[in-house]
PDB file of C-alpha atoms in Angstrom:
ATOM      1  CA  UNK A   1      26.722 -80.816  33.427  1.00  0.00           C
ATOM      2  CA  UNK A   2      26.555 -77.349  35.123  1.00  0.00           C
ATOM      3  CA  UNK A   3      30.409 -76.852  34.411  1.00  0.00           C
ATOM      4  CA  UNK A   4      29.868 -78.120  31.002  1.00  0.00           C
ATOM      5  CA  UNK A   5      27.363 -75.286  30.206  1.00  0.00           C
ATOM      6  CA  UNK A   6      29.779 -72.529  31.803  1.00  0.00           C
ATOM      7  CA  UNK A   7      32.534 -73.431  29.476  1.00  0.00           C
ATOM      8  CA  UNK A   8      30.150 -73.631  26.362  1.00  0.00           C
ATOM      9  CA  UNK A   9      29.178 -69.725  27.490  1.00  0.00           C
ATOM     10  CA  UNK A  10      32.371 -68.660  28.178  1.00  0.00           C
ATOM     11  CA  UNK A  11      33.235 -69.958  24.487  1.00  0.00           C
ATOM     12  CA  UNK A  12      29.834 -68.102  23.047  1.00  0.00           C
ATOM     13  CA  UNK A  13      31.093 -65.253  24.835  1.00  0.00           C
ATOM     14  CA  UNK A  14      34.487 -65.242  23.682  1.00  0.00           C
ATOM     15  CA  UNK A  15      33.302 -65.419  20.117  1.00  0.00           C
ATOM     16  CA  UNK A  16      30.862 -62.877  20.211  1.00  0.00           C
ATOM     17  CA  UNK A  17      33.581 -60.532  21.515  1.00  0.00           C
ATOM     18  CA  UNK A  18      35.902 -61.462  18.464  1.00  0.00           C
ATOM     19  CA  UNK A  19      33.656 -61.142  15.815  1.00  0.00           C
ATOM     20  CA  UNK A  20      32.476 -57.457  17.623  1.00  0.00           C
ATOM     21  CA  UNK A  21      35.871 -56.458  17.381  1.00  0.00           C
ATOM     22  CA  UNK A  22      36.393 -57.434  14.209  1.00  0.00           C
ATOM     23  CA  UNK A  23      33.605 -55.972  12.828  1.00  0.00           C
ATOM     24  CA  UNK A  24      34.473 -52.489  14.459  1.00  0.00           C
ATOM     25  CA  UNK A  25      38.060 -53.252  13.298  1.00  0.00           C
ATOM     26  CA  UNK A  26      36.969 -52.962   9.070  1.00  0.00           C
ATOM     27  CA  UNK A  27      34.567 -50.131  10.081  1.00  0.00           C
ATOM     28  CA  UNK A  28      37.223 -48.441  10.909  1.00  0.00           C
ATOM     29  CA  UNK A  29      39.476 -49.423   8.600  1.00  0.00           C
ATOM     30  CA  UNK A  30      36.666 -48.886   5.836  1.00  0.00           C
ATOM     31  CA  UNK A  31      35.751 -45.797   3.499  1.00  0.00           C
ATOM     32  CA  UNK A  32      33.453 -43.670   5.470  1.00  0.00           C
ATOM     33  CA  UNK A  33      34.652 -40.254   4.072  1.00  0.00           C
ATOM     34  CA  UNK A  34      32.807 -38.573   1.669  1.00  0.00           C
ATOM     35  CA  UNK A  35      34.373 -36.769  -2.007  1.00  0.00           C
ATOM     36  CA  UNK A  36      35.961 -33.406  -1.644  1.00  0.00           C
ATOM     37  CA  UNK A  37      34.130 -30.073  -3.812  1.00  0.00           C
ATOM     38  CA  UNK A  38      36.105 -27.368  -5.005  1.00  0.00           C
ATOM     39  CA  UNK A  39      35.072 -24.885  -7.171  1.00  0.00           C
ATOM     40  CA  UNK A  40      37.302 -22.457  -9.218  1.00  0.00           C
ATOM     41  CA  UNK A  41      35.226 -19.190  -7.908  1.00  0.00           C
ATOM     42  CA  UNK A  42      32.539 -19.059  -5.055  1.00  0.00           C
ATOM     43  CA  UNK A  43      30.059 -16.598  -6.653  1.00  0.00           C
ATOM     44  CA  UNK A  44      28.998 -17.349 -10.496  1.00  0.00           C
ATOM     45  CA  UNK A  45      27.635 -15.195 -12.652  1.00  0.00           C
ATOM     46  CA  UNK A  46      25.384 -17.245 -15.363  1.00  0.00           C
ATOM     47  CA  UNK A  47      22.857 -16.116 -18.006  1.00  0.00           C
ATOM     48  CA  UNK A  48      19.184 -16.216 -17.707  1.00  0.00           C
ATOM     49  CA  UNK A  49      18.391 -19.796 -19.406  1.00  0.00           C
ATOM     50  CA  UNK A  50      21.091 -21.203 -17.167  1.00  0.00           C
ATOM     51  CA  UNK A  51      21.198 -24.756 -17.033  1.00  0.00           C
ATOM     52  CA  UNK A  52      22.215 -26.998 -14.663  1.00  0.00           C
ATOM     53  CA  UNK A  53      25.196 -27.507 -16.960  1.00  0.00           C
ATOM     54  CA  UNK A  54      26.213 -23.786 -17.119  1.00  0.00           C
ATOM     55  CA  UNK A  55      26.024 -24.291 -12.889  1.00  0.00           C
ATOM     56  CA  UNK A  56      28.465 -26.921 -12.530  1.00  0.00           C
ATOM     57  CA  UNK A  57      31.135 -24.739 -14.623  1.00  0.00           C
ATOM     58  CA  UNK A  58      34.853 -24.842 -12.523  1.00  0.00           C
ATOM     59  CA  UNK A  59      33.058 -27.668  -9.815  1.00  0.00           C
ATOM     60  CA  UNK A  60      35.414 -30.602  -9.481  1.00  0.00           C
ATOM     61  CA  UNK A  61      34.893 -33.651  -7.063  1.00  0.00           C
ATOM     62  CA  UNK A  62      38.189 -35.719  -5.890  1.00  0.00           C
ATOM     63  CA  UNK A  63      38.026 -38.700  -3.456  1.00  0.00           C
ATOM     64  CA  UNK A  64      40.829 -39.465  -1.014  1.00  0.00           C
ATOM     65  CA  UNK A  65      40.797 -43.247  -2.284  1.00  0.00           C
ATOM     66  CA  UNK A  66      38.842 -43.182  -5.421  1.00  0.00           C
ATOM     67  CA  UNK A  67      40.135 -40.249  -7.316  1.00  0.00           C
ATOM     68  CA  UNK A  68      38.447 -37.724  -9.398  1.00  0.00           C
ATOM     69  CA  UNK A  69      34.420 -38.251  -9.528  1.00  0.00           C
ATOM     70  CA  UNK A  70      33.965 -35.202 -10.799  1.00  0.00           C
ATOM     71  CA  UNK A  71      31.674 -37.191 -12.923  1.00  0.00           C
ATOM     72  CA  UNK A  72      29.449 -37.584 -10.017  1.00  0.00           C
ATOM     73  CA  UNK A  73      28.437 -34.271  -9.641  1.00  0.00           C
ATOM     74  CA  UNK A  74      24.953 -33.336  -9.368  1.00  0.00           C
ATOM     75  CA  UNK A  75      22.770 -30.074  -8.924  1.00  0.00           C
ATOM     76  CA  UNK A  76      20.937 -31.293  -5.457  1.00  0.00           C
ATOM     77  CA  UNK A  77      18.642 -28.069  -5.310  1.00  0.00           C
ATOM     78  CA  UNK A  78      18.399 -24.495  -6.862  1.00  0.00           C
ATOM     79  CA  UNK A  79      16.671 -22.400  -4.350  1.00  0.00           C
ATOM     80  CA  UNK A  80      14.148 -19.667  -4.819  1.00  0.00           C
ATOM     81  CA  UNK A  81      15.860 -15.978  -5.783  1.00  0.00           C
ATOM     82  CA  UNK A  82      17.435 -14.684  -2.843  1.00  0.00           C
ATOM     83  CA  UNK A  83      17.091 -11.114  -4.240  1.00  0.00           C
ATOM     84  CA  UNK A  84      19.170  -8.770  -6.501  1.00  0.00           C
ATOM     85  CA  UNK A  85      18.942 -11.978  -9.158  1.00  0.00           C
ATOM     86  CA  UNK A  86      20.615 -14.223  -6.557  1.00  0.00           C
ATOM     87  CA  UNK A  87      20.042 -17.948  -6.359  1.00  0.00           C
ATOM     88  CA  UNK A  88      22.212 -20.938  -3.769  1.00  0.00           C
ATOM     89  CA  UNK A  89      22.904 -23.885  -5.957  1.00  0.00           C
ATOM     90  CA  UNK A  90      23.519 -27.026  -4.027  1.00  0.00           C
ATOM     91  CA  UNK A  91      25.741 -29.537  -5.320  1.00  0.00           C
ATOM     92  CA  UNK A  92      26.152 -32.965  -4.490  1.00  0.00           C
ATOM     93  CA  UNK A  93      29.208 -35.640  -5.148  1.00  0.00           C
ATOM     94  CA  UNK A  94      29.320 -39.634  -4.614  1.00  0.00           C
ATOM     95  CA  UNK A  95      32.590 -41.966  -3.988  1.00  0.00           C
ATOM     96  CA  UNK A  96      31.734 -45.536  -4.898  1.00  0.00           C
ATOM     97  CA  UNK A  97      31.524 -46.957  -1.323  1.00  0.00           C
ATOM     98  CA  UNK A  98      27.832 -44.076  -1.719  1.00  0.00           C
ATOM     99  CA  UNK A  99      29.732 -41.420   0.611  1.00  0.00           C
ATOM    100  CA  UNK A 100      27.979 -38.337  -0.323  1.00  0.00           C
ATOM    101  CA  UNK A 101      29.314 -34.733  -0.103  1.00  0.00           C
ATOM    102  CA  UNK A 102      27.759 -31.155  -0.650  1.00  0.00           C
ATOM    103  CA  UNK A 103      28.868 -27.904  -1.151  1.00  0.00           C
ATOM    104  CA  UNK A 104      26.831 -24.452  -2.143  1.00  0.00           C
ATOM    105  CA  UNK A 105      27.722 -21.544  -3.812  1.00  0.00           C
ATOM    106  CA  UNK A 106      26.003 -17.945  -5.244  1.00  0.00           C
ATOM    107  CA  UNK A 107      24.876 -18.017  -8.361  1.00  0.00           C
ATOM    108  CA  UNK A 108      23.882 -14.788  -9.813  1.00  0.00           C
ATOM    109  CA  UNK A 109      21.618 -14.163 -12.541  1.00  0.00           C
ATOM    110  CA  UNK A 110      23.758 -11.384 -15.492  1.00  0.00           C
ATOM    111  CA  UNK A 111      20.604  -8.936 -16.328  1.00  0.00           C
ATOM    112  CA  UNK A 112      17.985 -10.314 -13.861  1.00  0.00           C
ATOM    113  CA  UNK A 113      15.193  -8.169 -13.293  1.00  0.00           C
ATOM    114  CA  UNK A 114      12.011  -9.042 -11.400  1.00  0.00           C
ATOM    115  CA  UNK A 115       8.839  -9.625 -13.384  1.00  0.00           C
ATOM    116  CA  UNK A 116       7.634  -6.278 -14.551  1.00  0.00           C
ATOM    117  CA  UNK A 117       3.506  -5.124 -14.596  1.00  0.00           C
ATOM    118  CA  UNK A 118       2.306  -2.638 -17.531  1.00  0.00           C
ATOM    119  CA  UNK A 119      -1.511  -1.515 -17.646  1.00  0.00           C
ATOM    120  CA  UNK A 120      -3.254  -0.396 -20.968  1.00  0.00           C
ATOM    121  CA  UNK A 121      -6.187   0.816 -19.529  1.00  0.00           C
ATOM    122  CA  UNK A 122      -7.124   2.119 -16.302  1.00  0.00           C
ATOM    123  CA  UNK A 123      -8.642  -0.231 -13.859  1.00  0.00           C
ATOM    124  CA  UNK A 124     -11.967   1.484 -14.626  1.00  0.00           C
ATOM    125  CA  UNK A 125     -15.116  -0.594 -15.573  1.00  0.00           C
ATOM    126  CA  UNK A 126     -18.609  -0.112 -16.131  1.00  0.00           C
ATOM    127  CA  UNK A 127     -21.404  -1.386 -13.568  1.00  0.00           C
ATOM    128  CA  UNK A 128     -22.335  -4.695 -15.579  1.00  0.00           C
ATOM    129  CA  UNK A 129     -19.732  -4.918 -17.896  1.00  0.00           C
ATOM    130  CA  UNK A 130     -17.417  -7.343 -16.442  1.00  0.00           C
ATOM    131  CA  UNK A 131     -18.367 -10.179 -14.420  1.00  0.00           C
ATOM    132  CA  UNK A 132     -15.265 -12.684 -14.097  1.00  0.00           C
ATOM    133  CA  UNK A 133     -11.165 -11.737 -13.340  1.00  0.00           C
ATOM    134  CA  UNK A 134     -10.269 -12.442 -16.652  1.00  0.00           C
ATOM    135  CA  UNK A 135     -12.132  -9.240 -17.644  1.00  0.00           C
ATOM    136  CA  UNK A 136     -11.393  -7.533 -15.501  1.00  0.00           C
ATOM    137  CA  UNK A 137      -7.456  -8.093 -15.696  1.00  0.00           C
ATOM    138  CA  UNK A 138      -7.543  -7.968 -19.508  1.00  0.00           C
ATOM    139  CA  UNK A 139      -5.774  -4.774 -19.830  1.00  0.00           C
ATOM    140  CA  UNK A 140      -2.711  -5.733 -17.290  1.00  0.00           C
ATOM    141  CA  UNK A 141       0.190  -7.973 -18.301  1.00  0.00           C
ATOM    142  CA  UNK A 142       3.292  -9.414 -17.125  1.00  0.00           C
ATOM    143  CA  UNK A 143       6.872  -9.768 -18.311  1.00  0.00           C
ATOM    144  CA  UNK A 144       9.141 -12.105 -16.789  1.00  0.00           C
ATOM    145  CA  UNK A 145      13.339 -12.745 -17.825  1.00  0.00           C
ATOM    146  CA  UNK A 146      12.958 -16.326 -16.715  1.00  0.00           C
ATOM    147  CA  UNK A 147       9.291 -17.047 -17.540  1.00  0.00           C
ATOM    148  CA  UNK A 148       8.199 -14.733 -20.259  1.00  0.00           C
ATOM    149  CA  UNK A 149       4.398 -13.672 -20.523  1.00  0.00           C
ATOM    150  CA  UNK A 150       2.759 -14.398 -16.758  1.00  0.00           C
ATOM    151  CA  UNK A 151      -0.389 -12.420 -17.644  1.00  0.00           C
ATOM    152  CA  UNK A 152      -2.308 -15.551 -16.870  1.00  0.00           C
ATOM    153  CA  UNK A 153      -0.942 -15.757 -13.494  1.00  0.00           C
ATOM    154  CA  UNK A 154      -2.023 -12.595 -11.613  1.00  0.00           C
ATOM    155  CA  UNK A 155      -4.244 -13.214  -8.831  1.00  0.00           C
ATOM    156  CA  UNK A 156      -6.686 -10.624  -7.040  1.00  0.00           C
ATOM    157  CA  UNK A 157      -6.075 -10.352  -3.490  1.00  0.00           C
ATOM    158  CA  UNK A 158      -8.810  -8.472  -1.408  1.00  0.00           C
ATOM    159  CA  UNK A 159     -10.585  -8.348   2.162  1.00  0.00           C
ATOM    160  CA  UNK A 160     -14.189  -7.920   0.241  1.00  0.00           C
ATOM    161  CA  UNK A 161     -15.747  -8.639  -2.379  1.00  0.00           C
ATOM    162  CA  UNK A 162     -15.349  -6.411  -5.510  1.00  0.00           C
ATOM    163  CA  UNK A 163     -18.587  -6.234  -6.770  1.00  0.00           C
ATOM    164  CA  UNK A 164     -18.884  -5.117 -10.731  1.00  0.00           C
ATOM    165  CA  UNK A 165     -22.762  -4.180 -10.756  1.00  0.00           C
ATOM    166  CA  UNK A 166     -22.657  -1.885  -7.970  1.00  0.00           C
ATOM    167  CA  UNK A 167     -20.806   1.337  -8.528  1.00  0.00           C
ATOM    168  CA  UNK A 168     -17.892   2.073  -5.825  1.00  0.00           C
ATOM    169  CA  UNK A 169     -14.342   1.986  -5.450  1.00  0.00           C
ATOM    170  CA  UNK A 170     -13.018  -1.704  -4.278  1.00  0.00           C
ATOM    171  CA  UNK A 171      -9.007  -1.716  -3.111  1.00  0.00           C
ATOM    172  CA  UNK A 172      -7.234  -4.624  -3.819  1.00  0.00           C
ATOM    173  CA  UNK A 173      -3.841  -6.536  -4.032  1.00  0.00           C
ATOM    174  CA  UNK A 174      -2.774  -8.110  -7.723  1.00  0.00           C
ATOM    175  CA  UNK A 175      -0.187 -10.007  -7.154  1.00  0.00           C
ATOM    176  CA  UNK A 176       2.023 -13.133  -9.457  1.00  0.00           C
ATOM    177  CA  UNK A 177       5.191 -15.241  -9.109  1.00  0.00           C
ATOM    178  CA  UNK A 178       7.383 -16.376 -11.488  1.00  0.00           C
ATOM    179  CA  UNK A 179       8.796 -20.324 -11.673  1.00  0.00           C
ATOM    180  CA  UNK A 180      11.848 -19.061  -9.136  1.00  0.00           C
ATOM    181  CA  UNK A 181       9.769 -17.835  -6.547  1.00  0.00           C
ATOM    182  CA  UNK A 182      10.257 -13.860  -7.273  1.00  0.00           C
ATOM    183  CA  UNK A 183       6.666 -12.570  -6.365  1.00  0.00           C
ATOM    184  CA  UNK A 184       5.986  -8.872  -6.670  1.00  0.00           C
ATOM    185  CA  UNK A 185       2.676  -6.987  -6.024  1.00  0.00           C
ATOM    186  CA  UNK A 186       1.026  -4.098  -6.195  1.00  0.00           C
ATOM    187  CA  UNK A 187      -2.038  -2.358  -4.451  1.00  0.00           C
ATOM    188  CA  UNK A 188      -4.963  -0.957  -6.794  1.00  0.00           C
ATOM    189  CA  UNK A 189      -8.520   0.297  -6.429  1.00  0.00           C
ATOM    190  CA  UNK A 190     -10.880  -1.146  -8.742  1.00  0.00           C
ATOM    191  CA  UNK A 191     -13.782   1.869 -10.078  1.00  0.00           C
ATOM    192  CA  UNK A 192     -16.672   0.786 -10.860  1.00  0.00           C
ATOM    193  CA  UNK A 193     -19.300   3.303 -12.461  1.00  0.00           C
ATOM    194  CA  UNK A 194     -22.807   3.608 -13.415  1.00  0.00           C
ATOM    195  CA  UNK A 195     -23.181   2.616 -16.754  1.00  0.00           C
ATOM    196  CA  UNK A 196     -26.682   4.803 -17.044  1.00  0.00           C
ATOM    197  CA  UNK A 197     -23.648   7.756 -15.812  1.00  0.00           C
ATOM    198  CA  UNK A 198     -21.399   7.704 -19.006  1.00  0.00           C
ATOM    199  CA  UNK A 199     -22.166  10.399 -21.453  1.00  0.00           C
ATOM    200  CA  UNK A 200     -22.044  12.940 -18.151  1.00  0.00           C
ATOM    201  CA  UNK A 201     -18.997  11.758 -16.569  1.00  0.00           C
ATOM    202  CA  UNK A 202     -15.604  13.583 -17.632  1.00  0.00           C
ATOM    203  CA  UNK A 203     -13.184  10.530 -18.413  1.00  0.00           C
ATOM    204  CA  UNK A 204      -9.228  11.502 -18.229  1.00  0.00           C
ATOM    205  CA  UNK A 205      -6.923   9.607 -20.442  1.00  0.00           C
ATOM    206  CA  UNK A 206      -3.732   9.435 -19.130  1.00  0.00           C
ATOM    207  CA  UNK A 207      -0.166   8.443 -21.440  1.00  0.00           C
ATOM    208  CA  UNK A 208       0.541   5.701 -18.647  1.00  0.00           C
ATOM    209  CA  UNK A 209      -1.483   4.062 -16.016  1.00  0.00           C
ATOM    210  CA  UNK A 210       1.201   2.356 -14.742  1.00  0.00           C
ATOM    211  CA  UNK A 211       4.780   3.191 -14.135  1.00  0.00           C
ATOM    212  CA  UNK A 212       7.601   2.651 -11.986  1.00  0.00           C
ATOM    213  CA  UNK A 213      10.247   5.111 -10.848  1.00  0.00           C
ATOM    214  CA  UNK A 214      13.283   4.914  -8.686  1.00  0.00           C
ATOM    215  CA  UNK A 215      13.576   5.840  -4.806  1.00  0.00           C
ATOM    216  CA  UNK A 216      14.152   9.318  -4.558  1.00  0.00           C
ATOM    217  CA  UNK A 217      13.009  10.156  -8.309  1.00  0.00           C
ATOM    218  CA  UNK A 218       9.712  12.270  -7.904  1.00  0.00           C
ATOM    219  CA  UNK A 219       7.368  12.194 -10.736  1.00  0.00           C
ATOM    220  CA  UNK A 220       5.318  15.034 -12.827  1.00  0.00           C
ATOM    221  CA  UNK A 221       1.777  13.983 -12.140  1.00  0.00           C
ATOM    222  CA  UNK A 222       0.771  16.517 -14.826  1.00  0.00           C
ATOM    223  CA  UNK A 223       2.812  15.537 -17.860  1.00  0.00           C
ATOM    224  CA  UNK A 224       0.830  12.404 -17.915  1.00  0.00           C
ATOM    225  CA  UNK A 225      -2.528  13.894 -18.577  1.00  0.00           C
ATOM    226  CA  UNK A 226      -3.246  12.908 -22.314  1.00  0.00           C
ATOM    227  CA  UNK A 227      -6.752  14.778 -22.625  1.00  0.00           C
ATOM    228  CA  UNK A 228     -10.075  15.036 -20.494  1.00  0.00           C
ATOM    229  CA  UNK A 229     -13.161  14.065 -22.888  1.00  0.00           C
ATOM    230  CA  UNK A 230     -17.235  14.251 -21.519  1.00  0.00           C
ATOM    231  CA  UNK A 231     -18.024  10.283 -22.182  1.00  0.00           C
ATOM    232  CA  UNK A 232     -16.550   8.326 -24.626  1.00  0.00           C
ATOM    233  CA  UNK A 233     -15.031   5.768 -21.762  1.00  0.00           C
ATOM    234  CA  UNK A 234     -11.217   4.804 -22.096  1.00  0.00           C
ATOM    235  CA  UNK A 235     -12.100   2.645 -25.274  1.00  0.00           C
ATOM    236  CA  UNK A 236     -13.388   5.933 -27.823  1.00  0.00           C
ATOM    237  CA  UNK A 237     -11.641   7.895 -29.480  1.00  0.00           C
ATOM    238  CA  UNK A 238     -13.475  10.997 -28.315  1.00  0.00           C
ATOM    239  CA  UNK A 239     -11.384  14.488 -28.800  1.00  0.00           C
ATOM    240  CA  UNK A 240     -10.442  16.228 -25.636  1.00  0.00           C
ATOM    241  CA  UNK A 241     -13.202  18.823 -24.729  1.00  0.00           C
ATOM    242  CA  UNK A 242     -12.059  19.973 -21.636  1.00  0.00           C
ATOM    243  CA  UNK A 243      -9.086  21.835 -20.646  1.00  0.00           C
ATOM    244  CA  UNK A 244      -6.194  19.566 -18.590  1.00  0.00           C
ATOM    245  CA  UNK A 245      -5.552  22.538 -16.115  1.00  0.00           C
ATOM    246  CA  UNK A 246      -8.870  21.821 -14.933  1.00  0.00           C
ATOM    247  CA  UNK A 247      -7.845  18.401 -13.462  1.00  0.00           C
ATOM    248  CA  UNK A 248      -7.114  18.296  -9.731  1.00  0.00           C
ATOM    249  CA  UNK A 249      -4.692  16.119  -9.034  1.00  0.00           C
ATOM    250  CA  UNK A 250      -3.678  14.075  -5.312  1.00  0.00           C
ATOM    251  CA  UNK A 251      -0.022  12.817  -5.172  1.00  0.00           C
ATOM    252  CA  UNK A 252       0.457  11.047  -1.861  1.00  0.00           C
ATOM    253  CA  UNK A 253       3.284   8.747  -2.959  1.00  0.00           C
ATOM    254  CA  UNK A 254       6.372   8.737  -0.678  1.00  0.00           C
ATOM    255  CA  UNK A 255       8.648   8.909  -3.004  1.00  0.00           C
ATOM    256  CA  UNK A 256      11.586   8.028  -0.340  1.00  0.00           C
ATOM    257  CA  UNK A 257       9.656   4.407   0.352  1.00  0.00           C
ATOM    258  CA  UNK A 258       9.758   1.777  -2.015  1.00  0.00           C
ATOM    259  CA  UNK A 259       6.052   0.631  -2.850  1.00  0.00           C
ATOM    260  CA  UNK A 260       3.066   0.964  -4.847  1.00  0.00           C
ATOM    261  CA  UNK A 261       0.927   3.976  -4.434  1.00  0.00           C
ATOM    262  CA  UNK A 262      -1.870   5.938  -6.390  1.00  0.00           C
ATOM    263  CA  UNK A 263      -1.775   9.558  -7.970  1.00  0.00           C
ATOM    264  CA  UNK A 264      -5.780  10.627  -8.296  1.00  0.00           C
ATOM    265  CA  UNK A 265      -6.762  12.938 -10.895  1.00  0.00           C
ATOM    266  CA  UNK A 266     -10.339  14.343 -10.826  1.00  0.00           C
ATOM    267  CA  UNK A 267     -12.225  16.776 -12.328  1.00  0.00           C
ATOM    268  CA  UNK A 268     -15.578  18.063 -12.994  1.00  0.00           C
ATOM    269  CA  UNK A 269     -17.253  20.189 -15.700  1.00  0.00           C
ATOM    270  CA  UNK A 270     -19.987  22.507 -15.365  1.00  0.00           C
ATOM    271  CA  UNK A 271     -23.217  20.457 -13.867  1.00  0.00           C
ATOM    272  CA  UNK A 272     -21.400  17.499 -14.982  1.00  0.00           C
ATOM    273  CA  UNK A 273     -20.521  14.369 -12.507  1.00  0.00           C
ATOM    274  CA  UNK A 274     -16.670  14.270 -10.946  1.00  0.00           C
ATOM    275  CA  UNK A 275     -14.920  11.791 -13.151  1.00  0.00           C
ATOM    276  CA  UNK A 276     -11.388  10.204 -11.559  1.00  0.00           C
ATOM    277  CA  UNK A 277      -8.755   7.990 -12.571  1.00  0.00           C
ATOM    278  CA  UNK A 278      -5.831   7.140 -10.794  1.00  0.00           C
ATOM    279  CA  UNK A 279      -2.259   6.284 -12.061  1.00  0.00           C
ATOM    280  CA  UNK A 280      -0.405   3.100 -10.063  1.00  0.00           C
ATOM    281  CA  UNK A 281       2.952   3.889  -8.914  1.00  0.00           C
ATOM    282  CA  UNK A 282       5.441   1.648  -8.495  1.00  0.00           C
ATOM    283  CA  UNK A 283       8.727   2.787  -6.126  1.00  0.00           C
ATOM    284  CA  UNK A 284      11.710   0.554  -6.678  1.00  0.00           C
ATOM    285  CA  UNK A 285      15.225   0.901  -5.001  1.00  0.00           C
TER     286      UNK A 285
END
């Protein structure tokens, strides 16, 4: 009995060891080897309403067993913009035994710029006269080349809270991002004023509020001065009444450092309050 049930597992043993090797045998022997990706130029150059179509131009696919499956090809993943209007497209091929290959390249966006800021108004406001975000962003917008108008988008960033019925001067960060991931910022202050203050505070209308300029390319504060009206706010149409050579003006911007920095203008006119305004500026490389 006990020599009968030696030979049986011997025999079980034997078997399992066949089918094992068999088994590893048509592994090996089988299609484990993904589809090769080639692509007629490693950096693309696209337009900006690229489409997954316009990324797969020159990409072919060919199999060792199955052929060409170019037809296969996918866009896996588009990743955020890696800077100068650079994206990495991921691409992704499949054999019919589902071997998957990938392959990336540089794609890089003809005319990309990122979103742009322009302010109408100064960020000025009267104690009381605004009370949500929306208001008080209602003068800044956004232009995008992917996304269009993002104007709806901004966010406030700040360390306090700005508070619109007590006159002061709140900093803060305004910020938005645009569907690829391209955020740009820039730092403010937010003035608030005494409403019961207008007709004695000198307001100064500027041409631009907002403006960007190149490393290295220093601006003329002065040439921006529009006119200097007693009350009125930003909103009249009050004539200048007081001469622009009496505004002071504070340029601190390092012009050598990209960033966002403020020029403040002041001035004051006889017993009059000081009355300031400040222009954003934007440093790009």
């Amino acid at each position: 009995m006990k020599k009968l049930k030696l030979v049986s597992f011997v025999i079980f043993c034997i078997s399992l060891a066949a089918s094992l090797i068999f088994w590893f045998t048509q592994v090996r022997k089988g299609d484990r080897i993904g589809p090769v990706i080639t692509m007629d130029q490693q950096e693309l150059t696209v337009g900006l309403n690229a489409t997954d179509e316009d990324f797969l131009q020159g990409v072919k696919a060919v199999d060792e067993n199955d052929g060409d499956v170019t037809d296969s090809l996918v866009v896996e993943s588009v990743s955020n913009f890696l800077g100068g209007g650079r994206r990495l497209v991921v691409y992704a091929a499949v054999d019919r035994h589902n071997n998957v290959s990938r392959a990336n390249r540089i794609v890089q966006y003809e005319g990309y710029t990122s979103p742009k800021f322009y302010l109408k108004e100064p960020l000025c406001f009267e104690s009381g006269g605004a009370s949500k975000n929306e208001e008080l962003l209602k003068n800044l917008t956004v232009k995008d080349k992917i996304d269009g108008d993002l104007s709806n988008q901004i966010k406030i960033l700040t360390n306090s809270v700005v508070d619109l019925y007590t006159p002061g001067e709140y900093p803060v960060k305004l910020q938005v991002s645009n569907s690829a991931g391209d955020t740009v910022s820039f730092q403010a202050t937010i003035q608030v004023y005494d409403a019961t203050d207008r007709s004695e505070i000198p307001f100064i209308h500027l041409k631009k509020y907002l403006v960007y300029t190149k490393k290295g390319d220093k601006l003329d504060a002065a040439s921006y001065i529009s006119k200097v009206c007693m009350g009125g706010d930003y909103d009249s149409d009050v004539p200048g009444d007081i001469g622009k050579s009496k505004v002071k003006i504070k340029d601190e911007v390092d012009y050598d450092t990209p960033g966002s920095y403020e020029i403040t203008y002041s001035v004051k006119s006889g017993k009059s309050r000081t009355g300031t305004v400040r222009l954003i500026v934007i440093v790009t490389e």
